[in-house]
Amino acid sequence: MTKSYFPKNFLWGGAIAANQAEGAWNIDGKGMSVADVAQYKPNIDPKDYVSQWHVSPAQIQKAMQTDDTTYYPKRHGIDFYHRYKEDLTLFSKMGMKCLRVSIAWTRLFPTGTESIPNSKGIAFYRNLFKEMNRLGIEPLVTLAHYEMPLYLVNHYDGWVSREVVDLFIRFCRVCFQEFNPYVHYWLTFNEIDSVFRHPFTTVGVVEEKYANKKEAEQAIYQALHHQFLASALATKELRKVDSTAKIGCMMTKTLAYPLTPNPEDALLAQQYNRNNYFYADMQVFGAYPQYMKNYFNSHDIHVQMHQGDEEILKQYTVDFVSFSYYMTMVKSIDEDHMEKVGGNLTTSVKNPYLETSDWGWQVDPVGLRISLIDIYDRYHLPVFIVENGIGAKDTFVDGTVHDDYRIKYFSDHFKQVNLAIRDGVDVMGFTTWGCIDIISASTSQISKRYGFVYVDLDDLGRGTYDRYPKDSYYWYKRVIETNGASLYGDSKMAATGSLKL
Ligand code: BGP
């Protein structure tokens, strides 16, 4: 029987983002962010989720004039803003060692342009981090998780404007100075590679403003350059405040397999994977790789750089590589004629060996082990799985949810992480996505539930907001307290819910 190879200091935990959990979108001086424009559209065809993320100037104007929170559920979230103490208590009783949260830029700087931060925003995060420290939960903090100020989209063209780099660094400086006593692990940009999947949310680019696709692509690469630069400059700022704190990049790991041994399929998969690595390559190696320079030349893309940019990128690189992992992809030269599956705002050829989630995402635990090995072998830096989980339709009965499917999902994934550690990968920790039910990033639903804790709320914002531990809550508690050993022993007992608090 396999044993647990998880190191003693392994950071078992959970992850949420401000815009999907906090709510309180216009409370205590918070400004509007791009997340406040994301609508919930009932009965939408899953294939159209992507279109929801492509927002026009007219939609932005409309969203700014309405506070219909049933239509914009992220604005209410799960009210973590007011209930965080209750939630942290639940996490602490579960034994969580780490919680990934993000800081809403608009809570500190409502438009992004103020010179003095909003003291109520600072007080909220200071209290949050203090409480986490008190409970022995290590904060892992994302500086930008799909929540840039809407003002910067409307008045600066988002990250296309170089001034946004300075405004973001002003925000980072305040975060590091104010929260440094409580926070030792930071992440810069969530899923920085998602920039082409949903540019509005990632870099504040409204594609409609550009004459054609080519101009929009040029703008997105410019915005991306500014984020790479901002990642390096944020690292520089952090080092000034605390030389021992660690900062990481964050990518969506979407490993692609060739459908067949046809070398053309293998090449396609390799190209896809290389593109997926481009973003972390930039933040780890600190320079544009030759393959991207060639792409820019052949596609007539001109990224404007200032003198000194290249040195900054090179000098301030990240300490670790973090990633989200939900599904894998399949590549084939005959792609057009094949059955497809959707997920994570992208599509793939269906993998005949894998099952899919309720939302069609291909579930692949072994792919996680392969990804861990690939990432570690490429970068030789510690790796951190900061998002993974299954969005499912839960049934709430008798005050709980019997979510054996979630237990199986995590059990399978944790075991693969354990094997990757045995294979020599330095894994810092694992924060499961949406450890408490939150509003989905892509669909704005809460019925797409990821949590170990159920929140009494429906897609139209109706409910008491009360929290209820699911069976998986007790199961994960046991995994944490045995440092993974229960995965190979008494996990069945834990799964039945016999281990109550
Ligand atoms: C990632 C995002 C998260 C998150 C997760 C699950 O891409 O970083 O914010 O929500 O995916 O996606 P969804 O909420 O769309 O199911």
Short mmCIF file of C-alpha atoms and ligand atoms in Angstrom, two decimals:
data_model
loop_
_atom_site.label_atom_id
_atom_site.label_comp_id
_atom_site.label_asym_id
_atom_site.label_seq_id
_atom_site.Cartn_x
_atom_site.Cartn_y
_atom_site.Cartn_z
CA MET A 1 0.00 0.00 0.00
CA THR A 2 1.26 3.50 -0.81
CA LYS A 3 2.07 5.71 2.13
CA SER A 4 1.80 9.45 2.57
CA TYR A 5 4.82 11.39 1.31
CA PHE A 6 3.34 14.80 2.13
CA PRO A 7 5.97 16.84 4.01
CA LYS A 8 5.25 17.87 7.61
CA ASN A 9 4.81 21.55 6.72
CA PHE A 10 2.50 20.86 3.75
CA LEU A 11 0.01 23.71 3.41
CA TRP A 12 -3.37 21.98 3.22
CA GLY A 13 -6.03 24.57 2.66
CA GLY A 14 -8.73 26.21 0.62
CA ALA A 15 -9.07 29.11 -1.79
CA ILE A 16 -11.57 31.84 -2.58
CA ALA A 17 -11.48 35.20 -4.36
CA ALA A 18 -12.79 38.53 -3.08
CA ASN A 19 -15.14 39.14 -6.00
CA GLN A 20 -16.76 35.70 -5.71
CA ALA A 21 -17.12 35.60 -1.93
CA GLU A 22 -17.10 38.99 -0.20
CA GLY A 23 -20.20 40.65 -1.63
CA ALA A 24 -20.61 44.14 -0.07
CA TRP A 25 -19.77 45.50 -3.51
CA ASN A 26 -20.64 49.11 -2.66
CA ILE A 27 -20.13 49.09 1.10
CA ASP A 28 -17.57 51.10 3.11
CA GLY A 29 -16.35 53.05 0.12
CA LYS A 30 -15.66 50.16 -2.27
CA GLY A 31 -15.63 51.13 -5.95
CA MET A 32 -16.94 49.05 -8.87
CA SER A 33 -14.69 46.42 -10.40
CA VAL A 34 -14.90 44.41 -13.62
CA ALA A 35 -16.51 41.60 -11.62
CA ASP A 36 -19.52 43.81 -10.88
CA VAL A 37 -20.40 43.76 -14.58
CA ALA A 38 -20.67 39.95 -14.75
CA GLN A 39 -24.30 38.93 -15.15
CA TYR A 40 -26.08 35.73 -14.27
CA LYS A 41 -28.15 34.57 -17.21
CA PRO A 42 -30.51 31.72 -16.34
CA ASN A 43 -30.69 28.79 -18.76
CA ILE A 44 -27.69 29.81 -20.76
CA ASP A 45 -26.21 27.19 -23.07
CA PRO A 46 -22.83 26.16 -21.55
CA LYS A 47 -21.18 26.89 -24.90
CA ASP A 48 -22.20 30.54 -24.48
CA TYR A 49 -20.54 31.08 -21.12
CA VAL A 50 -17.53 32.49 -22.95
CA SER A 51 -19.67 35.15 -24.61
CA GLN A 52 -20.75 36.38 -21.17
CA TRP A 53 -17.20 37.43 -20.54
CA HIS A 54 -16.95 39.55 -23.67
CA VAL A 55 -18.49 42.77 -22.53
CA SER A 56 -19.37 45.75 -24.72
CA PRO A 57 -19.14 49.44 -23.70
CA ALA A 58 -22.96 49.56 -23.74
CA GLN A 59 -23.17 46.63 -21.31
CA ILE A 60 -20.72 48.33 -18.97
CA GLN A 61 -22.80 51.52 -18.98
CA LYS A 62 -25.96 49.53 -18.30
CA ALA A 63 -24.36 47.61 -15.45
CA MET A 64 -23.17 50.83 -13.86
CA GLN A 65 -26.71 52.13 -13.76
CA THR A 66 -28.36 49.18 -12.08
CA ASP A 67 -27.95 47.58 -8.70
CA ASP A 68 -30.13 44.59 -9.49
CA THR A 69 -28.17 42.14 -7.42
CA THR A 70 -30.17 39.12 -8.59
CA TYR A 71 -28.76 39.84 -12.00
CA TYR A 72 -25.26 40.47 -10.69
CA PRO A 73 -24.81 37.83 -7.93
CA LYS A 74 -21.11 38.49 -7.48
CA ARG A 75 -22.09 41.83 -5.98
CA HIS A 76 -23.51 39.95 -2.99
CA GLY A 77 -21.20 36.93 -3.08
CA ILE A 78 -21.75 34.82 0.04
CA ASP A 79 -21.36 37.91 2.21
CA PHE A 80 -17.91 36.82 3.36
CA TYR A 81 -17.32 40.51 4.09
CA HIS A 82 -19.63 40.31 7.08
CA ARG A 83 -19.36 36.60 7.88
CA TYR A 84 -15.66 35.93 7.55
CA LYS A 85 -15.22 35.19 11.26
CA GLU A 86 -17.81 32.43 11.13
CA ASP A 87 -16.22 31.02 7.98
CA LEU A 88 -12.70 31.13 9.37
CA THR A 89 -13.90 29.34 12.48
CA LEU A 90 -15.29 26.57 10.30
CA PHE A 91 -12.02 26.37 8.37
CA SER A 92 -10.00 26.33 11.54
CA LYS A 93 -12.10 23.54 13.06
CA MET A 94 -11.42 21.65 9.87
CA GLY A 95 -7.71 22.03 10.57
CA MET A 96 -6.95 24.16 7.51
CA LYS A 97 -3.39 25.37 7.53
CA CYS A 98 -3.70 27.90 4.73
CA LEU A 99 -6.40 29.99 3.07
CA ARG A 100 -5.98 31.68 -0.27
CA VAL A 101 -7.91 34.94 -0.54
CA SER A 102 -7.58 37.96 -2.79
CA ILE A 103 -7.60 41.66 -2.01
CA ALA A 104 -10.16 43.69 -3.95
CA TRP A 105 -8.17 46.58 -5.38
CA THR A 106 -11.39 48.65 -5.36
CA ARG A 107 -11.81 48.29 -1.60
CA LEU A 108 -8.47 50.05 -1.11
CA PHE A 109 -8.57 52.35 -4.15
CA PRO A 110 -12.18 52.69 -5.39
CA THR A 111 -11.24 54.01 -8.84
CA GLY A 112 -7.62 52.86 -8.76
CA THR A 113 -6.40 56.46 -9.08
CA GLU A 114 -6.67 57.83 -5.52
CA SER A 115 -3.43 58.81 -3.84
CA ILE A 116 -4.61 57.85 -0.34
CA PRO A 117 -6.10 54.40 0.32
CA ASN A 118 -9.54 53.89 1.80
CA SER A 119 -8.99 53.26 5.52
CA LYS A 120 -12.11 51.08 5.81
CA GLY A 121 -10.77 48.75 3.14
CA ILE A 122 -7.45 48.48 4.92
CA ALA A 123 -9.19 47.82 8.22
CA PHE A 124 -11.23 45.00 6.69
CA TYR A 125 -8.21 43.12 5.34
CA ARG A 126 -6.10 43.80 8.42
CA ASN A 127 -8.82 42.28 10.60
CA LEU A 128 -9.23 39.37 8.22
CA PHE A 129 -5.52 38.53 8.24
CA LYS A 130 -5.22 39.04 11.99
CA GLU A 131 -8.05 36.62 12.55
CA MET A 132 -6.41 34.09 10.24
CA ASN A 133 -3.16 34.42 12.15
CA ARG A 134 -4.99 34.00 15.46
CA LEU A 135 -6.53 30.77 14.21
CA GLY A 136 -3.23 29.47 12.83
CA ILE A 137 -4.33 29.77 9.19
CA GLU A 138 -1.56 31.00 6.89
CA PRO A 139 -2.87 33.60 4.41
CA LEU A 140 -1.92 33.15 0.75
CA VAL A 141 -2.92 36.41 -0.89
CA THR A 142 -3.62 37.13 -4.56
CA LEU A 143 -3.12 40.76 -5.52
CA ALA A 144 -5.21 40.61 -8.70
CA HIS A 145 -7.97 38.06 -9.14
CA TYR A 146 -10.26 39.31 -11.92
CA GLU A 147 -11.26 42.44 -10.01
CA MET A 148 -9.53 45.54 -11.42
CA PRO A 149 -11.28 48.89 -10.95
CA LEU A 150 -13.89 49.50 -13.63
CA TYR A 151 -12.82 53.14 -13.72
CA LEU A 152 -9.47 52.07 -15.18
CA VAL A 153 -11.29 50.19 -17.95
CA ASN A 154 -13.45 53.18 -18.82
CA HIS A 155 -10.81 55.90 -18.52
CA TYR A 156 -7.46 54.18 -19.21
CA ASP A 157 -8.25 51.23 -21.55
CA GLY A 158 -7.28 48.90 -18.74
CA TRP A 159 -3.78 47.47 -18.67
CA VAL A 160 -3.08 48.71 -22.21
CA SER A 161 -2.20 51.97 -20.52
CA ARG A 162 1.24 52.06 -18.93
CA GLU A 163 -0.05 54.33 -16.17
CA VAL A 164 -1.99 51.38 -14.78
CA VAL A 165 1.32 49.73 -13.88
CA ASP A 166 2.12 52.63 -11.53
CA LEU A 167 -1.38 52.63 -10.08
CA PHE A 168 -1.20 48.89 -9.44
CA ILE A 169 2.21 49.21 -7.79
CA ARG A 170 0.83 51.94 -5.54
CA PHE A 171 -1.85 49.46 -4.49
CA CYS A 172 0.73 46.67 -3.97
CA ARG A 173 2.97 48.94 -1.91
CA VAL A 174 0.08 49.69 0.44
CA CYS A 175 -0.77 45.97 0.69
CA PHE A 176 2.81 45.01 1.50
CA GLN A 177 3.29 47.79 4.03
CA GLU A 178 -0.03 47.31 5.78
CA PHE A 179 -0.34 43.52 5.71
CA ASN A 180 3.26 42.37 5.78
CA PRO A 181 3.13 41.52 9.49
CA TYR A 182 0.41 38.94 8.80
CA VAL A 183 1.08 37.67 5.28
CA HIS A 184 4.11 35.68 4.10
CA TYR A 185 2.89 34.29 0.77
CA TRP A 186 1.73 36.44 -2.15
CA LEU A 187 0.55 35.80 -5.70
CA THR A 188 0.55 38.47 -8.39
CA PHE A 189 -1.97 37.83 -11.22
CA ASN A 190 -4.51 35.03 -11.06
CA GLU A 191 -4.40 32.85 -14.20
CA ILE A 192 -2.44 35.47 -16.10
CA ASP A 193 -2.66 33.25 -19.22
CA SER A 194 -6.45 33.68 -19.35
CA VAL A 195 -5.89 37.02 -21.03
CA PHE A 196 -6.98 35.73 -24.43
CA ARG A 197 -9.90 33.72 -23.04
CA HIS A 198 -11.49 36.72 -21.33
CA PRO A 199 -9.49 39.92 -21.82
CA PHE A 200 -12.08 42.17 -20.18
CA THR A 201 -11.81 40.51 -16.78
CA THR A 202 -8.08 39.89 -16.92
CA VAL A 203 -6.64 43.10 -18.38
CA GLY A 204 -9.68 45.35 -18.78
CA VAL A 205 -9.61 45.24 -22.58
CA VAL A 206 -12.98 45.83 -24.26
CA GLU A 207 -12.42 44.18 -27.64
CA GLU A 208 -15.24 46.11 -29.32
CA LYS A 209 -13.20 49.27 -28.98
CA TYR A 210 -10.66 47.93 -31.48
CA ALA A 211 -11.13 48.08 -35.23
CA ASN A 212 -10.39 44.40 -35.78
CA LYS A 213 -9.07 41.22 -34.19
CA LYS A 214 -5.52 42.07 -35.05
CA GLU A 215 -5.63 45.40 -33.25
CA ALA A 216 -7.26 43.78 -30.25
CA GLU A 217 -4.51 41.16 -30.18
CA GLN A 218 -1.86 43.89 -30.32
CA ALA A 219 -3.57 45.66 -27.40
CA ILE A 220 -3.79 42.48 -25.35
CA TYR A 221 -0.08 41.74 -25.75
CA GLN A 222 0.68 45.32 -24.73
CA ALA A 223 -1.53 44.94 -21.65
CA LEU A 224 0.15 41.65 -20.88
CA HIS A 225 3.59 43.22 -21.09
CA HIS A 226 2.44 45.72 -18.50
CA GLN A 227 1.27 42.92 -16.23
CA PHE A 228 4.62 41.11 -16.57
CA LEU A 229 6.33 44.35 -15.69
CA ALA A 230 3.94 44.90 -12.77
CA SER A 231 4.64 41.39 -11.51
CA ALA A 232 8.39 42.17 -11.48
CA LEU A 233 7.91 45.59 -9.89
CA ALA A 234 5.59 44.13 -7.24
CA THR A 235 8.32 41.61 -6.43
CA LYS A 236 10.79 44.47 -6.13
CA GLU A 237 8.46 46.32 -3.74
CA LEU A 238 7.89 43.24 -1.61
CA ARG A 239 11.62 42.62 -1.26
CA LYS A 240 12.05 46.18 0.06
CA VAL A 241 9.47 45.57 2.78
CA ASP A 242 10.27 41.97 3.68
CA SER A 243 13.12 39.94 2.26
CA THR A 244 11.76 36.68 3.65
CA ALA A 245 8.21 36.84 2.22
CA LYS A 246 7.59 34.70 -0.88
CA ILE A 247 5.86 35.73 -4.07
CA GLY A 248 4.64 33.45 -6.85
CA CYS A 249 3.16 33.57 -10.32
CA MET A 250 -0.14 31.83 -11.05
CA MET A 251 -1.08 29.99 -14.23
CA THR A 252 -4.00 27.90 -15.43
CA LYS A 253 -2.46 24.50 -16.07
CA THR A 254 -4.30 23.04 -19.02
CA LEU A 255 -2.13 20.13 -20.07
CA ALA A 256 -2.82 18.91 -23.61
CA TYR A 257 -2.39 15.33 -24.85
CA PRO A 258 -2.09 14.30 -28.50
CA LEU A 259 -5.19 12.31 -29.50
CA THR A 260 -3.09 9.74 -31.40
CA PRO A 261 0.59 8.85 -31.85
CA ASN A 262 0.50 10.75 -35.14
CA PRO A 263 3.51 13.10 -34.80
CA GLU A 264 1.32 15.94 -36.11
CA ASP A 265 -1.03 15.48 -33.16
CA ALA A 266 1.97 15.37 -30.80
CA LEU A 267 3.31 18.59 -32.31
CA LEU A 268 -0.04 20.34 -31.87
CA ALA A 269 -0.17 19.28 -28.24
CA GLN A 270 3.40 20.44 -27.71
CA GLN A 271 2.66 23.84 -29.24
CA TYR A 272 -0.39 24.22 -27.07
CA ASN A 273 1.58 23.32 -23.94
CA ARG A 274 4.41 25.64 -24.82
CA ASN A 275 1.97 28.49 -25.21
CA ASN A 276 0.47 27.60 -21.85
CA TYR A 277 3.95 27.93 -20.32
CA PHE A 278 4.77 31.27 -21.97
CA TYR A 279 3.29 33.30 -19.12
CA ALA A 280 5.12 31.51 -16.32
CA ASP A 281 8.31 31.45 -18.45
CA MET A 282 8.17 35.25 -18.39
CA GLN A 283 7.84 35.45 -14.63
CA VAL A 284 10.35 32.73 -13.81
CA PHE A 285 13.04 33.32 -16.46
CA GLY A 286 12.38 37.07 -16.75
CA ALA A 287 12.63 37.43 -20.53
CA TYR A 288 10.57 36.97 -23.68
CA PRO A 289 11.36 33.49 -25.04
CA GLN A 290 12.61 33.26 -28.61
CA TYR A 291 9.44 31.43 -29.72
CA MET A 292 7.35 34.44 -28.70
CA LYS A 293 9.70 36.93 -30.32
CA ASN A 294 9.35 34.92 -33.53
CA TYR A 295 5.57 34.93 -33.16
CA PHE A 296 5.52 38.70 -32.67
CA ASN A 297 7.69 39.18 -35.79
CA SER A 298 5.65 36.91 -37.98
CA HIS A 299 2.35 38.42 -36.80
CA ASP A 300 3.46 42.03 -36.94
CA ILE A 301 2.93 42.58 -33.22
CA HIS A 302 4.90 45.39 -31.63
CA VAL A 303 5.04 45.47 -27.88
CA GLN A 304 6.14 48.92 -26.71
CA MET A 305 8.82 48.68 -24.06
CA HIS A 306 10.58 51.40 -22.15
CA GLN A 307 14.28 51.45 -21.59
CA GLY A 308 15.01 49.38 -18.53
CA ASP A 309 11.94 47.10 -18.83
CA GLU A 310 14.04 44.10 -19.83
CA GLU A 311 16.37 44.56 -16.86
CA ILE A 312 13.43 44.82 -14.45
CA LEU A 313 11.85 41.65 -15.84
CA LYS A 314 15.16 39.83 -15.50
CA GLN A 315 16.00 41.05 -12.03
CA TYR A 316 12.75 40.46 -10.17
CA THR A 317 11.49 36.97 -10.81
CA VAL A 318 9.18 34.84 -8.68
CA ASP A 319 10.02 32.50 -5.79
CA PHE A 320 7.54 29.78 -6.64
CA VAL A 321 5.09 28.70 -9.33
CA SER A 322 1.45 28.26 -8.49
CA PHE A 323 -1.33 27.03 -10.71
CA SER A 324 -4.97 26.08 -10.99
CA TYR A 325 -5.79 22.63 -12.26
CA TYR A 326 -9.23 21.49 -13.31
CA MET A 327 -9.05 19.59 -16.58
CA THR A 328 -6.85 18.45 -19.43
CA MET A 329 -7.16 18.95 -23.18
CA VAL A 330 -6.76 16.79 -26.27
CA LYS A 331 -5.26 17.96 -29.54
CA SER A 332 -5.84 16.48 -32.97
CA ILE A 333 -5.19 17.63 -36.52
CA ASP A 334 -8.74 16.48 -37.34
CA GLU A 335 -10.18 18.57 -34.54
CA ASP A 336 -12.98 20.09 -36.65
CA HIS A 337 -14.74 16.77 -37.07
CA MET A 338 -14.49 15.57 -33.50
CA GLU A 339 -16.75 15.64 -30.51
CA LYS A 340 -15.86 18.54 -28.21
CA VAL A 341 -16.24 19.25 -24.53
CA GLY A 342 -16.24 22.68 -22.89
CA GLY A 343 -14.84 23.91 -19.61
CA ASN A 344 -12.80 26.70 -18.05
CA LEU A 345 -13.96 29.00 -20.85
CA THR A 346 -12.30 26.94 -23.53
CA THR A 347 -13.07 23.80 -25.56
CA SER A 348 -11.23 20.58 -26.25
CA VAL A 349 -11.58 17.38 -28.22
CA LYS A 350 -13.27 14.84 -25.97
CA ASN A 351 -10.93 12.43 -24.22
CA PRO A 352 -12.52 8.95 -24.42
CA TYR A 353 -10.73 7.87 -21.23
CA LEU A 354 -12.07 10.60 -18.98
CA GLU A 355 -15.34 11.39 -17.28
CA THR A 356 -16.71 14.90 -17.15
CA SER A 357 -18.15 17.02 -14.33
CA ASP A 358 -21.77 18.27 -14.27
CA TRP A 359 -20.47 21.27 -16.22
CA GLY A 360 -18.60 19.16 -18.78
CA TRP A 361 -15.03 19.68 -17.50
CA GLN A 362 -12.84 16.61 -18.12
CA VAL A 363 -11.74 15.11 -14.80
CA ASP A 364 -8.15 13.86 -14.87
CA PRO A 365 -6.28 13.16 -11.59
CA VAL A 366 -3.28 11.56 -13.32
CA GLY A 367 -2.95 14.69 -15.43
CA LEU A 368 -2.27 16.57 -12.21
CA ARG A 369 0.73 14.35 -11.46
CA ILE A 370 2.02 14.83 -15.00
CA SER A 371 1.54 18.60 -14.69
CA LEU A 372 3.38 18.78 -11.38
CA ILE A 373 6.35 16.89 -12.79
CA ASP A 374 6.39 18.97 -16.00
CA ILE A 375 6.23 22.29 -14.14
CA TYR A 376 8.87 21.33 -11.61
CA ASP A 377 11.23 19.94 -14.23
CA ARG A 378 10.86 23.12 -16.30
CA TYR A 379 11.30 25.70 -13.54
CA HIS A 380 13.11 23.94 -10.65
CA LEU A 381 11.10 26.06 -8.23
CA PRO A 382 8.67 24.94 -5.51
CA VAL A 383 5.16 24.47 -6.89
CA PHE A 384 1.84 25.21 -5.23
CA ILE A 385 -1.56 23.91 -6.36
CA VAL A 386 -3.70 26.91 -5.48
CA GLU A 387 -6.94 25.85 -7.18
CA ASN A 388 -8.53 22.50 -7.88
CA GLY A 389 -11.98 21.14 -7.31
CA ILE A 390 -15.20 20.00 -8.89
CA GLY A 391 -18.18 22.23 -9.55
CA ALA A 392 -21.19 20.02 -8.89
CA LYS A 393 -24.94 20.13 -8.34
CA ASP A 394 -25.32 19.36 -4.65
CA THR A 395 -28.49 18.12 -2.99
CA PHE A 396 -29.10 19.63 0.42
CA VAL A 397 -30.91 17.19 2.74
CA ASP A 398 -31.30 17.17 6.51
CA GLY A 399 -28.89 20.02 6.98
CA THR A 400 -26.05 18.59 4.94
CA VAL A 401 -24.87 17.30 1.56
CA HIS A 402 -23.74 13.71 1.00
CA ASP A 403 -21.09 14.56 -1.55
CA ASP A 404 -19.25 11.28 -2.03
CA TYR A 405 -18.42 12.43 -5.61
CA ARG A 406 -16.43 15.37 -4.18
CA ILE A 407 -14.64 13.08 -1.72
CA LYS A 408 -13.73 10.73 -4.57
CA TYR A 409 -12.57 13.62 -6.74
CA PHE A 410 -10.23 15.02 -4.08
CA SER A 411 -9.09 11.62 -2.93
CA ASP A 412 -8.01 10.79 -6.49
CA HIS A 413 -6.27 14.14 -6.95
CA PHE A 414 -4.51 14.16 -3.57
CA LYS A 415 -3.16 10.68 -4.22
CA GLN A 416 -1.63 11.86 -7.47
CA VAL A 417 -0.01 14.79 -5.67
CA ASN A 418 1.39 12.35 -3.14
CA LEU A 419 2.88 10.30 -5.98
CA ALA A 420 4.33 13.42 -7.60
CA ILE A 421 6.04 14.23 -4.30
CA ARG A 422 7.42 10.68 -4.28
CA ASP A 423 8.60 11.40 -7.84
CA GLY A 424 10.68 14.25 -6.40
CA VAL A 425 8.48 17.30 -6.94
CA ASP A 426 8.72 20.00 -4.26
CA VAL A 427 5.05 20.76 -3.58
CA MET A 428 4.38 23.53 -1.06
CA GLY A 429 0.70 22.97 -0.58
CA PHE A 430 -2.76 22.47 -2.00
CA THR A 431 -5.57 24.99 -1.58
CA THR A 432 -8.81 23.52 -2.91
CA TRP A 433 -10.96 25.89 -4.93
CA GLY A 434 -14.11 27.31 -3.37
CA CYS A 435 -13.61 25.51 -0.04
CA ILE A 436 -16.93 27.12 0.85
CA ASP A 437 -19.56 27.51 -1.90
CA ILE A 438 -19.04 30.81 -3.75
CA ILE A 439 -20.30 32.43 -6.94
CA SER A 440 -18.84 30.82 -10.07
CA ALA A 441 -16.35 32.97 -11.97
CA SER A 442 -17.52 31.87 -15.40
CA THR A 443 -21.25 31.37 -14.97
CA SER A 444 -22.09 33.58 -11.96
CA GLN A 445 -24.02 30.68 -10.46
CA ILE A 446 -23.84 29.44 -6.89
CA SER A 447 -25.52 26.21 -7.94
CA LYS A 448 -22.12 25.26 -9.36
CA ARG A 449 -20.83 24.31 -5.95
CA TYR A 450 -17.22 23.53 -5.06
CA GLY A 451 -17.29 23.78 -1.29
CA PHE A 452 -16.86 21.56 1.75
CA VAL A 453 -19.35 23.97 3.31
CA TYR A 454 -22.80 24.49 1.84
CA VAL A 455 -24.20 28.03 1.68
CA ASP A 456 -27.97 28.35 1.69
CA LEU A 457 -28.35 30.56 -1.37
CA ASP A 458 -29.73 30.07 -4.86
CA ASP A 459 -28.75 31.54 -8.22
CA LEU A 460 -31.22 34.40 -7.81
CA GLY A 461 -29.77 35.41 -4.46
CA ARG A 462 -32.55 33.87 -2.37
CA GLY A 463 -31.69 32.09 0.88
CA THR A 464 -30.56 32.59 4.45
CA TYR A 465 -26.81 32.59 3.67
CA ASP A 466 -26.42 30.06 6.51
CA ARG A 467 -23.47 27.66 6.35
CA TYR A 468 -23.61 23.85 6.69
CA PRO A 469 -20.63 21.45 6.59
CA LYS A 470 -20.98 18.72 3.96
CA ASP A 471 -19.71 15.13 4.33
CA SER A 472 -16.55 16.17 2.49
CA TYR A 473 -15.85 18.68 5.26
CA TYR A 474 -15.27 15.89 7.80
CA TRP A 475 -13.40 13.82 5.27
CA TYR A 476 -10.95 16.66 4.46
CA LYS A 477 -10.51 17.35 8.18
CA ARG A 478 -9.28 13.79 8.57
CA VAL A 479 -6.96 14.07 5.55
CA ILE A 480 -5.38 17.17 7.06
CA GLU A 481 -4.99 15.81 10.56
CA THR A 482 -3.31 12.64 9.26
CA ASN A 483 -1.25 14.63 6.71
CA GLY A 484 -2.66 12.53 3.90
CA ALA A 485 -2.31 9.12 5.57
CA SER A 486 -6.10 8.69 5.79
CA LEU A 487 -6.21 8.64 1.99
CA TYR A 488 -4.77 5.15 2.23
CA GLY A 489 -6.50 4.02 5.40
CA ASP A 490 -9.68 5.14 7.02
CA SER A 491 -10.95 7.44 4.29
CA LYS A 492 -14.06 5.33 3.88
CA MET A 493 -15.04 5.82 7.48
CA ALA A 494 -14.48 9.56 7.19
CA ALA A 495 -16.53 9.67 4.02
CA THR A 496 -19.58 8.31 5.81
CA GLY A 497 -19.61 11.37 8.03
CA SER A 498 -18.98 9.32 11.17
CA LEU A 499 -16.19 11.68 12.19
CA LYS A 500 -18.15 14.69 13.33
CA LEU A 501 -16.77 17.79 14.98
C1 BGP B 1 -10.56 29.67 -12.22
C2 BGP B 1 -10.65 31.00 -11.51
C3 BGP B 1 -11.51 31.02 -10.30
C4 BGP B 1 -12.61 30.00 -10.27
C5 BGP B 1 -12.33 28.69 -10.95
C6 BGP B 1 -13.53 27.82 -11.20
O1 BGP B 1 -10.40 29.88 -13.58
O2 BGP B 1 -9.39 31.44 -11.09
O3 BGP B 1 -11.87 32.32 -10.00
O4 BGP B 1 -13.85 30.43 -10.17
O5 BGP B 1 -11.67 28.86 -12.16
O6 BGP B 1 -14.26 28.32 -12.29
P1 BGP B 1 -15.82 28.55 -12.26
O7 BGP B 1 -16.09 29.40 -11.08
O8 BGP B 1 -16.12 29.21 -13.53
O9 BGP B 1 -16.41 27.20 -12.15
#
